PDB file of C-alpha atoms in Angstrom:
ATOM      1  CA  LEU R  13     -23.628  19.855  36.799  1.00  0.00           C
ATOM      2  CA  SER R  14     -20.791  22.325  37.239  1.00  0.00           C
ATOM      3  CA  ILE R  15     -17.308  20.856  36.941  1.00  0.00           C
ATOM      4  CA  ILE R  16     -15.177  23.988  36.944  1.00  0.00           C
ATOM      5  CA  ASP R  17     -15.717  26.721  39.537  1.00  0.00           C
ATOM      6  CA  LYS R  18     -13.745  29.506  37.877  1.00  0.00           C
ATOM      7  CA  VAL R  19     -13.932  30.210  34.182  1.00  0.00           C
ATOM      8  CA  LYS R  20     -11.816  32.765  32.360  1.00  0.00           C
ATOM      9  CA  CYS R  21     -13.859  33.859  29.378  1.00  0.00           C
ATOM     10  CA  LEU R  22     -12.333  34.204  25.948  1.00  0.00           C
ATOM     11  CA  LYS R  23     -12.848  37.651  24.486  1.00  0.00           C
ATOM     12  CA  VAL R  24     -14.151  36.527  21.118  1.00  0.00           C
ATOM     13  CA  GLU R  25     -14.284  40.106  19.835  1.00  0.00           C
ATOM     14  CA  SER R  26     -10.510  40.377  20.370  1.00  0.00           C
ATOM     15  CA  VAL R  27      -9.940  37.214  18.361  1.00  0.00           C
ATOM     16  CA  LEU R  28     -12.210  38.420  15.560  1.00  0.00           C
ATOM     17  CA  SER R  29     -10.506  41.815  15.341  1.00  0.00           C
ATOM     18  CA  HIS R  30      -6.962  40.388  15.323  1.00  0.00           C
ATOM     19  CA  PRO R  31      -5.166  40.498  11.926  1.00  0.00           C
ATOM     20  CA  SER R  32      -4.170  36.810  12.166  1.00  0.00           C
ATOM     21  CA  ARG R  33      -6.399  34.312  10.418  1.00  0.00           C
ATOM     22  CA  LEU R  34      -7.794  31.412  12.448  1.00  0.00           C
ATOM     23  CA  PHE R  35      -9.101  28.244  10.821  1.00  0.00           C
ATOM     24  CA  GLY R  36     -10.758  25.093  12.102  1.00  0.00           C
ATOM     25  CA  ARG R  37     -10.550  21.765  10.287  1.00  0.00           C
ATOM     26  CA  VAL R  38     -13.947  20.040  10.103  1.00  0.00           C
ATOM     27  CA  ARG R  39     -15.589  17.073   8.372  1.00  0.00           C
ATOM     28  CA  ASN R  40     -18.917  17.466   6.601  1.00  0.00           C
ATOM     29  CA  SER R  41     -21.314  14.980   8.209  1.00  0.00           C
ATOM     30  CA  LYS R  42     -23.202  14.321   4.958  1.00  0.00           C
ATOM     31  CA  ASN R  43     -20.523  13.990   2.256  1.00  0.00           C
ATOM     32  CA  LYS R  44     -17.585  13.192   4.631  1.00  0.00           C
ATOM     33  CA  GLU R  45     -15.331  15.808   2.992  1.00  0.00           C
ATOM     34  CA  CYS R  46     -12.869  17.652   5.233  1.00  0.00           C
ATOM     35  CA  LYS R  47     -12.039  21.312   4.893  1.00  0.00           C
ATOM     36  CA  PHE R  48     -10.724  24.328   6.742  1.00  0.00           C
ATOM     37  CA  ILE R  49     -13.298  26.937   7.691  1.00  0.00           C
ATOM     38  CA  GLU R  50     -12.133  30.383   8.703  1.00  0.00           C
ATOM     39  CA  ALA R  51     -13.176  30.959  12.294  1.00  0.00           C
ATOM     40  CA  GLY R  52     -11.597  34.360  12.768  1.00  0.00           C
ATOM     41  CA  ARG R  53     -14.071  36.275  10.638  1.00  0.00           C
ATOM     42  CA  GLY R  54     -17.775  36.850  11.053  1.00  0.00           C
ATOM     43  CA  SER R  55     -19.898  36.842  14.164  1.00  0.00           C
ATOM     44  CA  PRO R  56     -18.954  35.546  17.605  1.00  0.00           C
ATOM     45  CA  GLU R  57     -21.619  32.859  17.168  1.00  0.00           C
ATOM     46  CA  HIS R  58     -19.986  31.686  13.914  1.00  0.00           C
ATOM     47  CA  TYR R  59     -16.614  31.495  15.687  1.00  0.00           C
ATOM     48  CA  VAL R  60     -18.046  29.422  18.552  1.00  0.00           C
ATOM     49  CA  ASP R  61     -19.859  27.099  16.120  1.00  0.00           C
ATOM     50  CA  ILE R  62     -16.586  26.341  14.313  1.00  0.00           C
ATOM     51  CA  LEU R  63     -14.737  25.704  17.572  1.00  0.00           C
ATOM     52  CA  GLN R  64     -17.509  23.362  18.699  1.00  0.00           C
ATOM     53  CA  ALA R  65     -17.453  21.492  15.395  1.00  0.00           C
ATOM     54  CA  THR R  66     -13.695  20.919  15.668  1.00  0.00           C
ATOM     55  CA  MET R  67     -14.311  19.193  19.011  1.00  0.00           C
ATOM     56  CA  LYS R  68     -17.259  16.971  18.003  1.00  0.00           C
ATOM     57  CA  LEU R  69     -15.426  13.643  17.891  1.00  0.00           C
ATOM     58  CA  PRO R  70     -17.225  10.898  15.971  1.00  0.00           C
ATOM     59  CA  TYR R  71     -18.601   8.124  18.228  1.00  0.00           C
ATOM     60  CA  LEU R  72     -17.866  10.089  21.416  1.00  0.00           C
ATOM     61  CA  SER R  73     -19.878  13.221  20.768  1.00  0.00           C
ATOM     62  CA  PRO R  74     -23.066  12.404  18.900  1.00  0.00           C
ATOM     63  CA  GLY R  75     -24.508  14.961  16.566  1.00  0.00           C
ATOM     64  CA  SER R  76     -23.003  17.708  14.475  1.00  0.00           C
ATOM     65  CA  ILE R  77     -22.806  21.491  14.505  1.00  0.00           C
ATOM     66  CA  ALA R  78     -24.637  23.454  11.802  1.00  0.00           C
ATOM     67  CA  ILE R  79     -22.449  26.014  10.012  1.00  0.00           C
ATOM     68  CA  ASP R  80     -23.720  27.903   6.960  1.00  0.00           C
ATOM     69  CA  GLY R  81     -26.476  25.340   6.385  1.00  0.00           C
ATOM     70  CA  GLU R  82     -24.186  22.273   6.552  1.00  0.00           C
ATOM     71  CA  LYS R  83     -23.476  19.948   9.479  1.00  0.00           C
ATOM     72  CA  TYR R  84     -19.883  19.395  10.630  1.00  0.00           C
ATOM     73  CA  LYS R  85     -17.838  17.558  13.233  1.00  0.00           C
ATOM     74  CA  ASP R  86     -14.173  16.855  14.004  1.00  0.00           C
ATOM     75  CA  PRO R  87     -12.163  14.991  11.339  1.00  0.00           C
ATOM     76  CA  ALA R  88     -10.768  12.341  13.675  1.00  0.00           C
ATOM     77  CA  SER R  89      -9.183   9.778  11.343  1.00  0.00           C
ATOM     78  CA  LYS R  90      -5.442   9.468  10.773  1.00  0.00           C
ATOM     79  CA  ALA R  91      -5.903  10.068   7.029  1.00  0.00           C
ATOM     80  CA  ASP R  92      -7.835  13.288   7.751  1.00  0.00           C
ATOM     81  CA  GLN R  93      -5.122  14.509  10.130  1.00  0.00           C
ATOM     82  CA  ILE R  94      -2.379  13.895   7.573  1.00  0.00           C
ATOM     83  CA  ALA R  95      -4.428  15.538   4.818  1.00  0.00           C
ATOM     84  CA  SER R  96      -4.910  18.563   7.100  1.00  0.00           C
ATOM     85  CA  VAL R  97      -1.156  18.943   7.533  1.00  0.00           C
ATOM     86  CA  ASP R  98      -0.566  18.502   3.804  1.00  0.00           C
ATOM     87  CA  GLU R  99      -3.097  21.223   3.050  1.00  0.00           C
ATOM     88  CA  LEU R 100      -1.463  23.568   5.579  1.00  0.00           C
ATOM     89  CA  LEU R 101       1.992  22.994   4.102  1.00  0.00           C
ATOM     90  CA  ALA R 102       0.722  23.576   0.568  1.00  0.00           C
ATOM     91  CA  GLY R 103      -0.815  26.909   1.564  1.00  0.00           C
ATOM     92  CA  ASP R 104       0.856  30.303   1.739  1.00  0.00           C
ATOM     93  CA  ALA R 105       0.618  30.859   5.508  1.00  0.00           C
ATOM     94  CA  THR R 106       3.850  32.242   6.898  1.00  0.00           C
ATOM     95  CA  ASP R 107       3.208  31.136  10.488  1.00  0.00           C
ATOM     96  CA  ILE R 108       1.203  28.071  11.477  1.00  0.00           C
ATOM     97  CA  VAL R 109       0.313  27.037  15.018  1.00  0.00           C
ATOM     98  CA  LEU R 110      -0.524  23.343  15.156  1.00  0.00           C
ATOM     99  CA  VAL R 111      -2.137  22.108  18.377  1.00  0.00           C
ATOM    100  CA  ILE R 112      -1.636  18.397  19.028  1.00  0.00           C
ATOM    101  CA  SER R 113      -3.176  17.349  22.333  1.00  0.00           C
ATOM    102  CA  ASN R 114      -3.136  13.604  21.770  1.00  0.00           C
ATOM    103  CA  LYS R 115      -0.002  11.418  21.891  1.00  0.00           C
ATOM    104  CA  LYS R 116      -1.344   9.033  19.231  1.00  0.00           C
ATOM    105  CA  LYS R 117      -1.916  11.908  16.793  1.00  0.00           C
ATOM    106  CA  LYS R 118       1.584  13.213  17.493  1.00  0.00           C
ATOM    107  CA  LYS R 119       3.056   9.742  16.934  1.00  0.00           C
ATOM    108  CA  ASN R 120       1.185   9.414  13.615  1.00  0.00           C
ATOM    109  CA  LEU R 121       2.423  12.798  12.437  1.00  0.00           C
ATOM    110  CA  LYS R 122       6.003  11.967  13.430  1.00  0.00           C
ATOM    111  CA  LYS R 123       5.729   8.749  11.437  1.00  0.00           C
ATOM    112  CA  TYR R 124       3.970  10.077   8.321  1.00  0.00           C
ATOM    113  CA  ARG R 125       4.953  13.783   8.262  1.00  0.00           C
ATOM    114  CA  PRO R 126       8.190  14.097  10.270  1.00  0.00           C
ATOM    115  CA  GLU R 127       9.183  17.221   8.333  1.00  0.00           C
ATOM    116  CA  ILE R 128       6.625  19.345  10.183  1.00  0.00           C
ATOM    117  CA  PHE R 129       8.631  19.056  13.394  1.00  0.00           C
ATOM    118  CA  SER R 130      11.556  20.933  11.837  1.00  0.00           C
ATOM    119  CA  ASN R 131       9.575  23.304   9.606  1.00  0.00           C
ATOM    120  CA  SER R 132      10.277  26.935  10.567  1.00  0.00           C
ATOM    121  CA  ARG R 133       6.729  27.960   9.519  1.00  0.00           C
ATOM    122  CA  ILE R 134       5.129  25.684  12.125  1.00  0.00           C
ATOM    123  CA  LEU R 135       4.918  26.113  15.887  1.00  0.00           C
ATOM    124  CA  ILE R 136       3.694  22.899  17.482  1.00  0.00           C
ATOM    125  CA  LEU R 137       1.865  23.139  20.787  1.00  0.00           C
ATOM    126  CA  SER R 138       1.885  19.708  22.352  1.00  0.00           C
ATOM    127  CA  PRO R 139       2.742  18.281  25.732  1.00  0.00           C
ATOM    128  CA  ASP R 140       6.002  16.353  25.813  1.00  0.00           C
ATOM    129  CA  SER R 141       5.958  12.602  26.297  1.00  0.00           C
ATOM    130  CA  THR R 142       6.469  12.865  30.066  1.00  0.00           C
ATOM    131  CA  VAL R 143       3.150  14.664  30.573  1.00  0.00           C
ATOM    132  CA  GLN R 144       0.183  12.357  30.916  1.00  0.00           C
ATOM    133  CA  LEU R 145      -3.024  14.149  29.960  1.00  0.00           C
ATOM    134  CA  SER R 146      -6.346  12.363  29.962  1.00  0.00           C
ATOM    135  CA  HIS R 147      -9.015  13.406  27.460  1.00  0.00           C
ATOM    136  CA  PHE R 148     -11.713  11.650  29.466  1.00  0.00           C
ATOM    137  CA  PRO R 149     -11.318  12.184  33.210  1.00  0.00           C
ATOM    138  CA  LEU R 150     -14.582  11.030  34.721  1.00  0.00           C
ATOM    139  CA  ASN R 151     -14.759  13.102  37.847  1.00  0.00           C
ATOM    140  CA  ARG R 152     -14.063  16.599  39.054  1.00  0.00           C
ATOM    141  CA  LYS R 153     -11.180  15.493  41.259  1.00  0.00           C
ATOM    142  CA  ASN R 154      -9.290  14.278  38.160  1.00  0.00           C
ATOM    143  CA  LEU R 155     -10.497  16.915  35.687  1.00  0.00           C
ATOM    144  CA  LEU R 156      -9.057  20.011  37.335  1.00  0.00           C
ATOM    145  CA  PRO R 157      -5.462  18.718  37.666  1.00  0.00           C
ATOM    146  CA  GLU R 158      -5.536  17.637  34.007  1.00  0.00           C
ATOM    147  CA  ALA R 159      -6.773  21.076  32.918  1.00  0.00           C
ATOM    148  CA  PHE R 160      -4.088  22.826  34.965  1.00  0.00           C
ATOM    149  CA  LYS R 161      -1.361  20.557  33.525  1.00  0.00           C
ATOM    150  CA  MET R 162      -2.361  21.533  29.982  1.00  0.00           C
ATOM    151  CA  LEU R 163      -2.548  25.218  30.912  1.00  0.00           C
ATOM    152  CA  GLU R 164       0.913  25.069  32.503  1.00  0.00           C
ATOM    153  CA  LYS R 165       2.449  23.320  29.481  1.00  0.00           C
ATOM    154  CA  THR R 166       0.847  25.807  27.066  1.00  0.00           C
ATOM    155  CA  GLU R 167       2.142  28.764  29.098  1.00  0.00           C
ATOM    156  CA  GLN R 168       5.642  27.240  29.114  1.00  0.00           C
ATOM    157  CA  LEU R 169       5.584  26.788  25.353  1.00  0.00           C
ATOM    158  CA  PHE R 170       4.599  30.411  24.770  1.00  0.00           C
ATOM    159  CA  LYS R 171       7.174  31.711  27.266  1.00  0.00           C
ATOM    160  CA  ASN R 172       9.869  29.891  25.311  1.00  0.00           C
ATOM    161  CA  LEU R 173       8.961  31.871  22.177  1.00  0.00           C
ATOM    162  CA  HIS R 174      10.270  35.175  23.563  1.00  0.00           C
TER     163      HIS R 174
END
């Protein structure tokens, strides 16, 4: 089943050779511990595995992704999200891009970690409250407009940085 006709491929080699460091937050399926794994180093396959693990939502996406002999999936709980932000803030990164694609997650962060929204180290990529994005459109007719809305909002956010 093909949902999207045109696909613009990510040049993984460009990501891997860039001096910025890219991390994915994942939850170990066996011991339930969450951690950041560096995705911007190593092989293209390693990079893709980490990206896939960060999108394996419990209950909605059965199974886990094997990385370095361990199985991982997305840390979807509110406590895990807040712990992720705390760990980022405690680190020494000078520039942090935080992608929040879900209104509930954004609401939780505004309630429990409001300081991130005014932190000069953090760029938040998130649609504003007027944009309705569905994570689970069930048919092609609905999927493409949702994907284009997110692309348009992301492009607008990056244009505003210049």
